[in-house]
Amino acid sequence: VPFDAEALRATTGPAVAAVAARTCDGTVRPGTAFAVDDHHLVTTRTALAERVDDAGAGVDPEPWVRLGGESWVRGTVIGVVEQPNLAVIEVDKSLPRSLGWSEDRPAKDDWGAVVGFPARSDGGSELLAAKVTGATKGGETPSVNLQAAAAGRSGLGNMGAPFVDEDGKVQAMVVLADATGDAVVAQEASVLLDLSAGLIDNPAKKIDTSCAADSPQRLKVTWGLLLEHD
């Protein structure tokens, strides 16, 4: 792997957060988000979705977010885009570090790293080295295929994780992860930068959801999750 993994982990780790999105049937969906300024994180809409099989079902409007070993905090979804797969979360707490966007598009045979929470949403983030194998065919959004250096570590919790270059700049965001193999699909940063900035500048007045943010169906499992870690 042609980069210093420890240095890259130290640079990116403080800016990457675990996300626990609560569905209306009482389950919790693990994901990853990354900070782009002092109070905003970017992730995928899918990571917050109440139903994976129904894009119109809505998202958890107030997911829980945790940076490294810190306490969980409540976030607020201020914008969602179905295509490309994108959502922005706002938090009141000032974030310790944010990631910049790379000006270079990921190219075939480039090495980088996925920084996310592939398993349980506790402890620190994991850095997974990955190589660009080429452009994803047939999609509406410019995306690349990545081959992870270790099979079985690109789990569903990596949805929304940044794919960074050797300098820790975001080149793409994971939108599809293989929990048992080594395949990852990531949307290119070139289509996310302006859209995410627009959502931050013009927050949505209403976020589509299937049940209220504080619905009992959501809270029961969420409190169990928080008690488990804290």
Short mmCIF file of N, CA, C and O in Angstrom, two decimals, residues 30-124:
data_model
loop_
_atom_site.label_atom_id
_atom_site.label_comp_id
_atom_site.label_asym_id
_atom_site.label_seq_id
_atom_site.Cartn_x
_atom_site.Cartn_y
_atom_site.Cartn_z
N PRO A 30 -26.70 0.76 10.81
CA PRO A 30 -25.38 1.38 11.01
C PRO A 30 -24.87 2.01 9.73
O PRO A 30 -25.13 1.53 8.62
N GLY A 31 -24.14 3.10 9.86
CA GLY A 31 -23.56 3.76 8.71
C GLY A 31 -22.38 4.62 9.12
O GLY A 31 -21.94 4.60 10.28
N THR A 32 -21.86 5.36 8.18
CA THR A 32 -20.72 6.25 8.41
C THR A 32 -21.02 7.61 7.79
O THR A 32 -21.73 7.70 6.78
N ALA A 33 -20.52 8.67 8.39
CA ALA A 33 -20.60 10.02 7.83
C ALA A 33 -19.26 10.70 8.06
O ALA A 33 -18.50 10.31 8.93
N PHE A 34 -18.98 11.72 7.28
CA PHE A 34 -17.73 12.46 7.47
C PHE A 34 -18.00 13.96 7.48
O PHE A 34 -18.87 14.46 6.78
N ALA A 35 -17.24 14.65 8.33
CA ALA A 35 -17.44 16.09 8.52
C ALA A 35 -16.86 16.87 7.34
O ALA A 35 -15.76 16.58 6.87
N VAL A 36 -17.63 17.88 6.90
CA VAL A 36 -17.15 18.75 5.82
C VAL A 36 -16.97 20.20 6.31
O VAL A 36 -16.43 21.03 5.60
N ASP A 37 -17.46 20.49 7.52
CA ASP A 37 -17.19 21.77 8.18
C ASP A 37 -17.44 21.57 9.67
O ASP A 37 -17.54 20.44 10.15
N ASP A 38 -17.56 22.66 10.43
CA ASP A 38 -17.65 22.56 11.89
C ASP A 38 -18.93 21.89 12.40
O ASP A 38 -18.96 21.39 13.53
N HIS A 39 -20.01 21.90 11.60
CA HIS A 39 -21.28 21.40 12.09
C HIS A 39 -22.03 20.50 11.11
O HIS A 39 -23.19 20.16 11.38
N HIS A 40 -21.41 20.10 10.02
CA HIS A 40 -22.12 19.31 9.02
C HIS A 40 -21.33 18.07 8.60
O HIS A 40 -20.11 18.13 8.44
N LEU A 41 -22.08 16.98 8.44
CA LEU A 41 -21.52 15.72 7.99
C LEU A 41 -22.27 15.24 6.76
O LEU A 41 -23.48 15.44 6.63
N VAL A 42 -21.53 14.58 5.87
CA VAL A 42 -22.10 14.03 4.65
C VAL A 42 -22.16 12.52 4.77
O VAL A 42 -21.24 11.88 5.28
N THR A 43 -23.25 11.94 4.28
CA THR A 43 -23.39 10.48 4.23
C THR A 43 -24.28 10.14 3.04
O THR A 43 -24.59 11.01 2.22
N THR A 44 -24.68 8.88 2.94
CA THR A 44 -25.60 8.50 1.87
C THR A 44 -27.03 8.53 2.38
O THR A 44 -27.30 8.35 3.57
N ARG A 45 -27.96 8.75 1.47
CA ARG A 45 -29.37 8.67 1.82
C ARG A 45 -29.70 7.25 2.27
O ARG A 45 -30.47 7.03 3.21
N THR A 46 -29.09 6.26 1.62
CA THR A 46 -29.35 4.86 1.94
C THR A 46 -28.99 4.54 3.38
O THR A 46 -29.67 3.73 4.04
N ALA A 47 -27.94 5.15 3.92
CA ALA A 47 -27.53 4.88 5.29
C ALA A 47 -28.58 5.31 6.30
O ALA A 47 -28.63 4.80 7.42
N LEU A 48 -29.45 6.24 5.90
CA LEU A 48 -30.48 6.76 6.80
C LEU A 48 -31.88 6.26 6.45
O LEU A 48 -32.85 6.59 7.13
N ALA A 49 -31.97 5.46 5.40
CA ALA A 49 -33.27 5.06 4.87
C ALA A 49 -34.06 4.19 5.84
O ALA A 49 -33.50 3.33 6.51
N GLU A 50 -35.37 4.44 5.89
CA GLU A 50 -36.24 3.63 6.74
C GLU A 50 -36.55 2.28 6.11
O GLU A 50 -36.80 1.31 6.80
N ARG A 51 -36.50 2.24 4.77
CA ARG A 51 -36.69 0.97 4.06
C ARG A 51 -35.79 0.98 2.84
O ARG A 51 -35.92 1.83 1.96
N VAL A 52 -34.90 0.01 2.76
CA VAL A 52 -33.98 -0.07 1.63
C VAL A 52 -34.71 -0.35 0.34
O VAL A 52 -34.33 0.12 -0.74
N ASP A 53 -35.82 -1.11 0.40
CA ASP A 53 -36.54 -1.51 -0.79
C ASP A 53 -37.55 -0.47 -1.26
O ASP A 53 -38.26 -0.68 -2.24
N ASP A 54 -37.64 0.66 -0.58
CA ASP A 54 -38.61 1.69 -0.94
C ASP A 54 -37.96 3.06 -0.78
O ASP A 54 -37.90 3.62 0.31
N ALA A 55 -37.48 3.61 -1.91
CA ALA A 55 -36.76 4.88 -1.86
C ALA A 55 -37.63 6.03 -1.39
O ALA A 55 -37.13 7.04 -0.89
N GLY A 56 -38.95 5.89 -1.53
CA GLY A 56 -39.84 6.97 -1.13
C GLY A 56 -40.32 6.88 0.30
O GLY A 56 -41.13 7.70 0.74
N ALA A 57 -39.83 5.90 1.05
CA ALA A 57 -40.33 5.69 2.41
C ALA A 57 -39.81 6.73 3.39
O ALA A 57 -40.33 6.87 4.49
N GLY A 58 -38.75 7.45 3.04
CA GLY A 58 -38.22 8.47 3.93
C GLY A 58 -36.97 8.01 4.67
O GLY A 58 -36.48 6.89 4.50
N VAL A 59 -36.45 8.91 5.50
CA VAL A 59 -35.24 8.64 6.26
C VAL A 59 -35.48 8.99 7.72
O VAL A 59 -36.45 9.66 8.08
N ASP A 60 -34.58 8.52 8.58
CA ASP A 60 -34.60 8.93 9.98
C ASP A 60 -34.20 10.41 10.01
O ASP A 60 -33.06 10.75 9.67
N PRO A 61 -35.08 11.30 10.43
CA PRO A 61 -34.75 12.73 10.37
C PRO A 61 -33.79 13.21 11.45
O PRO A 61 -33.21 14.28 11.32
N GLU A 62 -33.61 12.39 12.49
CA GLU A 62 -32.71 12.78 13.59
C GLU A 62 -31.87 11.59 14.04
O GLU A 62 -32.04 11.05 15.13
N PRO A 63 -30.93 11.16 13.20
CA PRO A 63 -30.09 10.01 13.55
C PRO A 63 -29.10 10.37 14.66
O PRO A 63 -28.83 11.54 14.92
N TRP A 64 -28.56 9.33 15.30
CA TRP A 64 -27.53 9.52 16.31
C TRP A 64 -26.16 9.42 15.64
O TRP A 64 -25.95 8.62 14.72
N VAL A 65 -25.23 10.23 16.11
CA VAL A 65 -23.90 10.32 15.50
C VAL A 65 -22.84 10.23 16.59
O VAL A 65 -23.00 10.80 17.68
N ARG A 66 -21.76 9.51 16.29
CA ARG A 66 -20.68 9.37 17.28
C ARG A 66 -19.32 9.46 16.60
O ARG A 66 -19.02 8.68 15.70
N LEU A 67 -18.50 10.40 17.05
CA LEU A 67 -17.15 10.56 16.55
C LEU A 67 -16.18 9.82 17.47
O LEU A 67 -16.07 10.14 18.66
N GLY A 68 -15.49 8.80 16.93
CA GLY A 68 -14.51 8.05 17.71
C GLY A 68 -15.09 7.52 19.00
O GLY A 68 -16.15 6.92 19.05
N GLY A 69 -14.40 7.76 20.11
CA GLY A 69 -14.85 7.26 21.41
C GLY A 69 -15.71 8.25 22.16
O GLY A 69 -15.97 8.06 23.35
N GLU A 70 -16.16 9.33 21.50
CA GLU A 70 -16.97 10.33 22.18
C GLU A 70 -18.40 9.84 22.38
O GLU A 70 -18.80 8.80 21.86
N SER A 71 -19.18 10.62 23.11
CA SER A 71 -20.58 10.26 23.36
C SER A 71 -21.41 10.44 22.09
O SER A 71 -21.07 11.24 21.22
N TRP A 72 -22.51 9.71 22.03
CA TRP A 72 -23.46 9.87 20.93
C TRP A 72 -24.17 11.22 21.06
O TRP A 72 -24.50 11.65 22.16
N VAL A 73 -24.40 11.86 19.92
CA VAL A 73 -25.17 13.10 19.89
C VAL A 73 -26.25 12.97 18.82
O VAL A 73 -26.11 12.19 17.88
N ARG A 74 -27.31 13.72 18.99
CA ARG A 74 -28.41 13.69 18.04
C ARG A 74 -28.12 14.64 16.89
O ARG A 74 -27.72 15.79 17.10
N GLY A 75 -28.29 14.17 15.69
CA GLY A 75 -28.12 15.01 14.51
C GLY A 75 -29.46 15.32 13.88
O GLY A 75 -30.48 14.71 14.21
N THR A 76 -29.47 16.26 12.96
CA THR A 76 -30.68 16.63 12.22
C THR A 76 -30.37 16.58 10.73
O THR A 76 -29.41 17.21 10.26
N VAL A 77 -31.15 15.82 9.98
CA VAL A 77 -30.97 15.75 8.53
C VAL A 77 -31.53 17.04 7.92
O VAL A 77 -32.70 17.38 8.12
N ILE A 78 -30.69 17.77 7.21
CA ILE A 78 -31.13 19.04 6.63
C ILE A 78 -31.29 18.98 5.11
O ILE A 78 -31.74 19.94 4.49
N GLY A 79 -30.95 17.84 4.52
CA GLY A 79 -31.11 17.71 3.08
C GLY A 79 -30.86 16.29 2.62
O GLY A 79 -30.01 15.60 3.17
N VAL A 80 -31.62 15.88 1.62
CA VAL A 80 -31.52 14.52 1.09
C VAL A 80 -31.65 14.59 -0.44
O VAL A 80 -32.49 15.32 -0.96
N VAL A 81 -30.82 13.82 -1.14
CA VAL A 81 -30.92 13.69 -2.59
C VAL A 81 -30.92 12.19 -2.90
O VAL A 81 -30.09 11.45 -2.40
N GLU A 82 -31.88 11.79 -3.73
CA GLU A 82 -31.97 10.36 -4.07
C GLU A 82 -30.91 9.95 -5.08
O GLU A 82 -30.32 8.88 -5.00
N GLN A 83 -30.67 10.83 -6.06
CA GLN A 83 -29.66 10.54 -7.08
C GLN A 83 -28.89 11.82 -7.39
O GLN A 83 -29.47 12.76 -7.92
N PRO A 84 -27.61 11.92 -7.03
CA PRO A 84 -26.80 10.88 -6.40
C PRO A 84 -27.25 10.61 -4.96
O PRO A 84 -27.99 11.40 -4.37
N ASN A 85 -26.79 9.51 -4.44
CA ASN A 85 -27.18 9.01 -3.12
C ASN A 85 -26.49 9.86 -2.05
O ASN A 85 -25.33 9.65 -1.73
N LEU A 86 -27.23 10.83 -1.48
CA LEU A 86 -26.57 11.84 -0.64
C LEU A 86 -27.50 12.35 0.44
O LEU A 86 -28.71 12.52 0.22
N ALA A 87 -26.95 12.62 1.62
CA ALA A 87 -27.68 13.27 2.71
C ALA A 87 -26.68 14.08 3.52
O ALA A 87 -25.50 13.74 3.61
N VAL A 88 -27.19 15.16 4.13
CA VAL A 88 -26.36 16.00 4.99
C VAL A 88 -26.99 16.06 6.38
O VAL A 88 -28.20 16.28 6.52
N ILE A 89 -26.15 15.84 7.40
CA ILE A 89 -26.59 15.87 8.79
C ILE A 89 -25.95 17.07 9.48
O ILE A 89 -24.75 17.32 9.31
N GLU A 90 -26.75 17.78 10.25
CA GLU A 90 -26.24 18.91 11.03
C GLU A 90 -26.22 18.56 12.50
O GLU A 90 -27.16 17.92 13.00
N VAL A 91 -25.16 18.95 13.20
CA VAL A 91 -25.06 18.72 14.64
C VAL A 91 -24.76 20.05 15.33
O VAL A 91 -24.07 20.91 14.78
N ASP A 92 -25.29 20.21 16.55
CA ASP A 92 -25.03 21.43 17.31
C ASP A 92 -23.59 21.50 17.80
O ASP A 92 -22.98 22.56 17.86
N LYS A 93 -23.07 20.33 18.17
CA LYS A 93 -21.72 20.26 18.71
C LYS A 93 -20.69 20.59 17.62
O LYS A 93 -20.80 20.13 16.48
N SER A 94 -19.68 21.37 17.97
CA SER A 94 -18.64 21.70 17.02
C SER A 94 -17.77 20.47 16.75
O SER A 94 -17.29 19.83 17.69
N LEU A 95 -17.56 20.13 15.50
CA LEU A 95 -16.80 18.95 15.13
C LEU A 95 -15.30 19.26 15.16
O LEU A 95 -14.86 20.34 14.76
N PRO A 96 -14.49 18.32 15.66
CA PRO A 96 -13.06 18.59 15.88
C PRO A 96 -12.24 18.75 14.60
O PRO A 96 -11.21 19.43 14.59
N ARG A 97 -12.69 18.12 13.53
CA ARG A 97 -11.92 18.17 12.28
C ARG A 97 -12.85 17.87 11.11
O ARG A 97 -13.84 17.17 11.26
N SER A 98 -12.53 18.41 9.95
CA SER A 98 -13.31 18.12 8.75
C SER A 98 -12.36 17.67 7.64
O SER A 98 -11.15 17.91 7.71
N LEU A 99 -12.92 17.04 6.63
CA LEU A 99 -12.13 16.57 5.50
C LEU A 99 -12.34 17.48 4.30
O LEU A 99 -13.45 17.96 4.06
N GLY A 100 -11.29 17.69 3.54
CA GLY A 100 -11.39 18.46 2.31
C GLY A 100 -11.69 17.55 1.13
O GLY A 100 -11.53 16.34 1.20
N TRP A 101 -12.13 18.15 0.05
CA TRP A 101 -12.44 17.40 -1.17
C TRP A 101 -11.24 17.42 -2.10
O TRP A 101 -10.60 18.45 -2.28
N SER A 102 -10.95 16.30 -2.72
CA SER A 102 -9.84 16.22 -3.67
C SER A 102 -10.24 16.86 -5.00
O SER A 102 -11.39 16.74 -5.44
N GLU A 103 -9.31 17.52 -5.63
CA GLU A 103 -9.55 18.08 -6.96
C GLU A 103 -9.32 17.05 -8.05
O GLU A 103 -9.67 17.28 -9.21
N ASP A 104 -8.75 15.92 -7.69
CA ASP A 104 -8.44 14.87 -8.67
C ASP A 104 -9.48 13.76 -8.62
O ASP A 104 -9.85 13.29 -7.54
N ARG A 105 -9.94 13.34 -9.78
CA ARG A 105 -10.87 12.22 -9.84
C ARG A 105 -10.10 10.91 -9.62
O ARG A 105 -8.94 10.78 -10.04
N PRO A 106 -10.71 9.94 -8.97
CA PRO A 106 -10.04 8.65 -8.78
C PRO A 106 -9.82 7.97 -10.13
O PRO A 106 -10.73 7.90 -10.96
N ALA A 107 -8.62 7.49 -10.35
CA ALA A 107 -8.27 6.86 -11.62
C ALA A 107 -7.91 5.39 -11.40
O ALA A 107 -7.50 4.98 -10.31
N LYS A 108 -8.06 4.61 -12.46
CA LYS A 108 -7.77 3.18 -12.40
C LYS A 108 -6.35 2.96 -11.86
O LYS A 108 -5.41 3.64 -12.25
N ASP A 109 -6.25 2.01 -10.93
CA ASP A 109 -5.01 1.59 -10.28
C ASP A 109 -4.55 2.53 -9.18
O ASP A 109 -3.51 2.28 -8.55
N ASP A 110 -5.29 3.61 -8.93
CA ASP A 110 -4.97 4.47 -7.78
C ASP A 110 -5.27 3.73 -6.48
O ASP A 110 -6.25 2.99 -6.38
N TRP A 111 -4.43 3.96 -5.47
CA TRP A 111 -4.68 3.43 -4.13
C TRP A 111 -5.22 4.54 -3.24
O TRP A 111 -4.86 5.70 -3.38
N GLY A 112 -6.06 4.16 -2.32
CA GLY A 112 -6.59 5.08 -1.33
C GLY A 112 -7.08 4.27 -0.15
O GLY A 112 -6.70 3.10 0.03
N ALA A 113 -7.95 4.86 0.65
CA ALA A 113 -8.46 4.14 1.82
C ALA A 113 -9.90 4.52 2.09
O ALA A 113 -10.29 5.69 1.98
N VAL A 114 -10.70 3.52 2.45
CA VAL A 114 -12.05 3.73 2.94
C VAL A 114 -11.95 3.87 4.46
O VAL A 114 -11.40 3.00 5.13
N VAL A 115 -12.47 4.97 5.00
CA VAL A 115 -12.41 5.20 6.44
C VAL A 115 -13.82 5.17 6.99
O VAL A 115 -14.62 6.07 6.74
N GLY A 116 -14.16 4.10 7.71
CA GLY A 116 -15.54 3.97 8.17
C GLY A 116 -15.70 3.04 9.35
O GLY A 116 -14.73 2.67 10.02
N PHE A 117 -16.95 2.68 9.59
CA PHE A 117 -17.32 1.82 10.71
C PHE A 117 -18.05 0.60 10.13
O PHE A 117 -19.27 0.53 10.15
N PRO A 118 -17.30 -0.38 9.60
CA PRO A 118 -17.92 -1.48 8.88
C PRO A 118 -18.70 -2.45 9.75
O PRO A 118 -19.60 -3.13 9.28
N ALA A 119 -18.38 -2.53 11.04
CA ALA A 119 -19.05 -3.51 11.90
C ALA A 119 -19.95 -2.76 12.87
O ALA A 119 -20.82 -2.00 12.48
N ARG A 120 -19.74 -2.94 14.16
CA ARG A 120 -20.53 -2.22 15.16
C ARG A 120 -20.08 -0.77 15.22
O ARG A 120 -18.93 -0.44 14.98
N SER A 121 -20.98 0.11 15.59
CA SER A 121 -20.68 1.54 15.62
C SER A 121 -20.07 1.96 16.96
O SER A 121 -20.60 2.80 17.67
N ASP A 122 -18.98 1.33 17.35
CA ASP A 122 -18.32 1.73 18.59
C ASP A 122 -16.82 1.85 18.35
O ASP A 122 -16.31 1.44 17.32
N GLY A 123 -16.12 2.44 19.31
CA GLY A 123 -14.69 2.60 19.17
C GLY A 123 -14.34 3.55 18.04
O GLY A 123 -15.12 4.37 17.62
N GLY A 124 -13.12 3.43 17.52
CA GLY A 124 -12.68 4.30 16.45
C GLY A 124 -13.01 3.74 15.08
O GLY A 124 -13.43 2.59 14.93
#
